[in-house]
Structure formats: C-alpha cells, structure tokens
Amino acid sequence: MKTDVGIELLLHTVLIKPELVEETDEVLRRARAAGIAIQLDKREEKAVEFGTVISVGPTAFKDYGRGPDILKAGDKISFAKYSGKEITKGGVKYLILNDQDCICKITGE
C-alpha cells in the first residue's frame, strides 16, 4: 500500500512514525523544563517503544489469522524495543517494522 509520504510497503510490514523519547519520558520532560540539558545518544532514541501507524503492508498479520485491517493510519501502537529499520523521508524519521514486532494497539487515553 502506497502512503502519502511516498513509501510503498511490501509484504508483512508496518510503517510508523516513532514518538520521540523527549515526548514519552516524564523525567526528561521535567529536566528540560527546569533548564537541564540532557543529550540523548542513538541507543536511547532507538529504545522508544511507541509510535503512530502511517501505513500497513498488504499481507501484514495474515500469518496470524488476521488481515492488515487490524491496524490503520493514525493508530497508536507499542512495538518491540530495538526493532525495525529506520528510514528518513523529507526530513522525518520513520520506522519500518515487521508485523510481528507490533505488540499492541493503544486505545483510549
């Protein structure tokens, strides 16, 4: 399925936009609000486990008896740490995950 961002997914993949560590870590958010500069290294950025679905590949989740419609664009998900392939398109970082690395869909707030 082709996306609005110009990335066409193949087979069992899911394209997500990962949340930044700064957005998800309350300690970092408080430290930065207090004026403390904390530099993150690449490992910490990669450890992010939440993101927003951009697109789902045509055969995603079929090996598990489900269809790709189990997730849709805009869904918030949790995914396996250190999974996926990072890709940058138009200055925006995305992750391409295997369907098996999608742990759960986050519903409600």
PDB file of C-alpha atoms in Angstrom:
ATOM      1  CA  MET A   1       0.000   0.000   0.000  1.00  0.00           C
ATOM      2  CA  LYS A   2       1.426   3.363  -1.034  1.00  0.00           C
ATOM      3  CA  THR A   3       1.468   6.126   1.571  1.00  0.00           C
ATOM      4  CA  ASP A   4       1.105   9.882   1.400  1.00  0.00           C
ATOM      5  CA  VAL A   5       4.779  10.136   2.394  1.00  0.00           C
ATOM      6  CA  GLY A   6       5.915   8.281  -0.743  1.00  0.00           C
ATOM      7  CA  ILE A   7       6.884   4.952   0.834  1.00  0.00           C
ATOM      8  CA  GLU A   8       5.287   1.796  -0.572  1.00  0.00           C
ATOM      9  CA  LEU A   9       5.204  -1.084   1.896  1.00  0.00           C
ATOM     10  CA  LEU A  10       5.692  -4.673   0.815  1.00  0.00           C
ATOM     11  CA  LEU A  11       4.563  -7.893   2.461  1.00  0.00           C
ATOM     12  CA  HIS A  12       4.411  -8.132   6.272  1.00  0.00           C
ATOM     13  CA  THR A  13       5.489  -4.605   7.194  1.00  0.00           C
ATOM     14  CA  VAL A  14       4.084  -1.640   9.111  1.00  0.00           C
ATOM     15  CA  LEU A  15       5.291   1.954   8.692  1.00  0.00           C
ATOM     16  CA  ILE A  16       5.200   4.043  11.852  1.00  0.00           C
ATOM     17  CA  LYS A  17       6.321   7.459  12.996  1.00  0.00           C
ATOM     18  CA  PRO A  18       8.007   6.831  16.361  1.00  0.00           C
ATOM     19  CA  GLU A  19       7.379   9.166  19.263  1.00  0.00           C
ATOM     20  CA  LEU A  20      10.466  10.980  20.436  1.00  0.00           C
ATOM     21  CA  VAL A  21      11.989   9.944  23.743  1.00  0.00           C
ATOM     22  CA  GLU A  22      11.503  13.512  24.962  1.00  0.00           C
ATOM     23  CA  GLU A  23       7.753  13.178  24.394  1.00  0.00           C
ATOM     24  CA  THR A  24       7.403   9.882  26.254  1.00  0.00           C
ATOM     25  CA  ASP A  25       9.829  10.166  29.180  1.00  0.00           C
ATOM     26  CA  GLU A  26       8.457  12.247  32.076  1.00  0.00           C
ATOM     27  CA  VAL A  27      11.869  12.586  33.762  1.00  0.00           C
ATOM     28  CA  LEU A  28      13.413  14.050  30.599  1.00  0.00           C
ATOM     29  CA  ARG A  29      10.452  16.362  30.129  1.00  0.00           C
ATOM     30  CA  ARG A  30      10.772  17.716  33.693  1.00  0.00           C
ATOM     31  CA  ALA A  31      14.560  18.085  33.451  1.00  0.00           C
ATOM     32  CA  ARG A  32      14.312  20.051  30.212  1.00  0.00           C
ATOM     33  CA  ALA A  33      11.531  22.230  31.654  1.00  0.00           C
ATOM     34  CA  ALA A  34      13.891  23.036  34.542  1.00  0.00           C
ATOM     35  CA  GLY A  35      16.596  24.084  32.073  1.00  0.00           C
ATOM     36  CA  ILE A  36      18.787  20.988  32.412  1.00  0.00           C
ATOM     37  CA  ALA A  37      20.248  19.984  29.054  1.00  0.00           C
ATOM     38  CA  ILE A  38      20.356  16.216  28.589  1.00  0.00           C
ATOM     39  CA  GLN A  39      21.928  14.837  25.432  1.00  0.00           C
ATOM     40  CA  LEU A  40      20.489  11.543  24.222  1.00  0.00           C
ATOM     41  CA  ASP A  41      22.619   9.055  22.372  1.00  0.00           C
ATOM     42  CA  LYS A  42      21.370   6.930  19.472  1.00  0.00           C
ATOM     43  CA  ARG A  43      20.678   3.905  21.694  1.00  0.00           C
ATOM     44  CA  GLU A  44      18.274   5.906  23.829  1.00  0.00           C
ATOM     45  CA  GLU A  45      16.498   7.295  20.778  1.00  0.00           C
ATOM     46  CA  LYS A  46      16.159   3.771  19.358  1.00  0.00           C
ATOM     47  CA  ALA A  47      14.711   2.463  22.638  1.00  0.00           C
ATOM     48  CA  VAL A  48      11.436   4.293  22.008  1.00  0.00           C
ATOM     49  CA  GLU A  49       8.561   1.855  22.100  1.00  0.00           C
ATOM     50  CA  PHE A  50       5.552   3.889  20.938  1.00  0.00           C
ATOM     51  CA  GLY A  51       4.541   5.332  17.608  1.00  0.00           C
ATOM     52  CA  THR A  52       1.756   6.215  15.207  1.00  0.00           C
ATOM     53  CA  VAL A  53       0.846   3.950  12.299  1.00  0.00           C
ATOM     54  CA  ILE A  54       1.288   5.571   8.902  1.00  0.00           C
ATOM     55  CA  SER A  55       0.561   2.543   6.698  1.00  0.00           C
ATOM     56  CA  VAL A  56       0.225  -1.253   6.841  1.00  0.00           C
ATOM     57  CA  GLY A  57       1.627  -3.673   4.251  1.00  0.00           C
ATOM     58  CA  PRO A  58      -0.744  -5.771   2.122  1.00  0.00           C
ATOM     59  CA  THR A  59      -0.034  -9.111   3.818  1.00  0.00           C
ATOM     60  CA  ALA A  60       0.625  -7.899   7.376  1.00  0.00           C
ATOM     61  CA  PHE A  61      -0.787 -10.153  10.110  1.00  0.00           C
ATOM     62  CA  LYS A  62      -2.010 -12.829   7.639  1.00  0.00           C
ATOM     63  CA  ASP A  63       0.344 -15.415   9.178  1.00  0.00           C
ATOM     64  CA  TYR A  64      -1.538 -14.875  12.438  1.00  0.00           C
ATOM     65  CA  GLY A  65      -5.029 -15.360  11.017  1.00  0.00           C
ATOM     66  CA  ARG A  66      -5.765 -11.629  10.775  1.00  0.00           C
ATOM     67  CA  GLY A  67      -5.737  -9.118   7.954  1.00  0.00           C
ATOM     68  CA  PRO A  68      -3.865  -5.857   7.508  1.00  0.00           C
ATOM     69  CA  ASP A  69      -7.031  -4.005   8.546  1.00  0.00           C
ATOM     70  CA  ILE A  70      -6.262  -4.807  12.202  1.00  0.00           C
ATOM     71  CA  LEU A  71      -4.263  -1.527  12.200  1.00  0.00           C
ATOM     72  CA  LYS A  72      -4.991   1.661  10.303  1.00  0.00           C
ATOM     73  CA  ALA A  73      -3.281   5.001   9.778  1.00  0.00           C
ATOM     74  CA  GLY A  74      -3.394   7.097  12.940  1.00  0.00           C
ATOM     75  CA  ASP A  75      -3.481   4.171  15.396  1.00  0.00           C
ATOM     76  CA  LYS A  76      -1.039   4.421  18.320  1.00  0.00           C
ATOM     77  CA  ILE A  77       0.958   1.245  18.925  1.00  0.00           C
ATOM     78  CA  SER A  78       3.636  -0.179  21.141  1.00  0.00           C
ATOM     79  CA  PHE A  79       6.374  -2.109  19.390  1.00  0.00           C
ATOM     80  CA  ALA A  80       9.337  -4.297  20.336  1.00  0.00           C
ATOM     81  CA  LYS A  81      12.415  -2.404  21.539  1.00  0.00           C
ATOM     82  CA  TYR A  82      15.233  -2.063  19.017  1.00  0.00           C
ATOM     83  CA  SER A  83      13.079  -3.435  16.185  1.00  0.00           C
ATOM     84  CA  GLY A  84      12.570  -2.126  12.700  1.00  0.00           C
ATOM     85  CA  LYS A  85      14.536  -0.299  10.059  1.00  0.00           C
ATOM     86  CA  GLU A  86      14.869   3.462  10.410  1.00  0.00           C
ATOM     87  CA  ILE A  87      14.230   5.466   7.271  1.00  0.00           C
ATOM     88  CA  THR A  88      14.214   9.245   6.773  1.00  0.00           C
ATOM     89  CA  LYS A  89      11.972  10.774   4.136  1.00  0.00           C
ATOM     90  CA  GLY A  90      11.536  14.523   3.761  1.00  0.00           C
ATOM     91  CA  GLY A  91      13.474  15.119   6.981  1.00  0.00           C
ATOM     92  CA  VAL A  92      11.049  12.960   9.009  1.00  0.00           C
ATOM     93  CA  LYS A  93      12.176   9.738  10.722  1.00  0.00           C
ATOM     94  CA  TYR A  94      10.030   6.646  10.267  1.00  0.00           C
ATOM     95  CA  LEU A  95      10.405   3.000  11.264  1.00  0.00           C
ATOM     96  CA  ILE A  96       9.502   0.064   9.067  1.00  0.00           C
ATOM     97  CA  LEU A  97       8.551  -2.825  11.349  1.00  0.00           C
ATOM     98  CA  ASN A  98       7.758  -6.456  10.718  1.00  0.00           C
ATOM     99  CA  ASP A  99       4.166  -7.155  11.699  1.00  0.00           C
ATOM    100  CA  GLN A 100       5.343  -9.484  14.482  1.00  0.00           C
ATOM    101  CA  ASP A 101       7.111  -6.543  16.204  1.00  0.00           C
ATOM    102  CA  CYS A 102       3.805  -4.702  16.766  1.00  0.00           C
ATOM    103  CA  ILE A 103       2.930  -5.607  20.348  1.00  0.00           C
ATOM    104  CA  CYS A 104      -0.368  -3.830  20.906  1.00  0.00           C
ATOM    105  CA  LYS A 105      -2.668  -1.040  19.795  1.00  0.00           C
ATOM    106  CA  ILE A 106      -3.145   1.722  22.363  1.00  0.00           C
ATOM    107  CA  THR A 107      -6.834   2.596  22.761  1.00  0.00           C
ATOM    108  CA  GLY A 108      -8.318   5.273  24.955  1.00  0.00           C
ATOM    109  CA  GLU A 109      -6.259   7.803  26.867  1.00  0.00           C
TER     110      GLU A 109
END
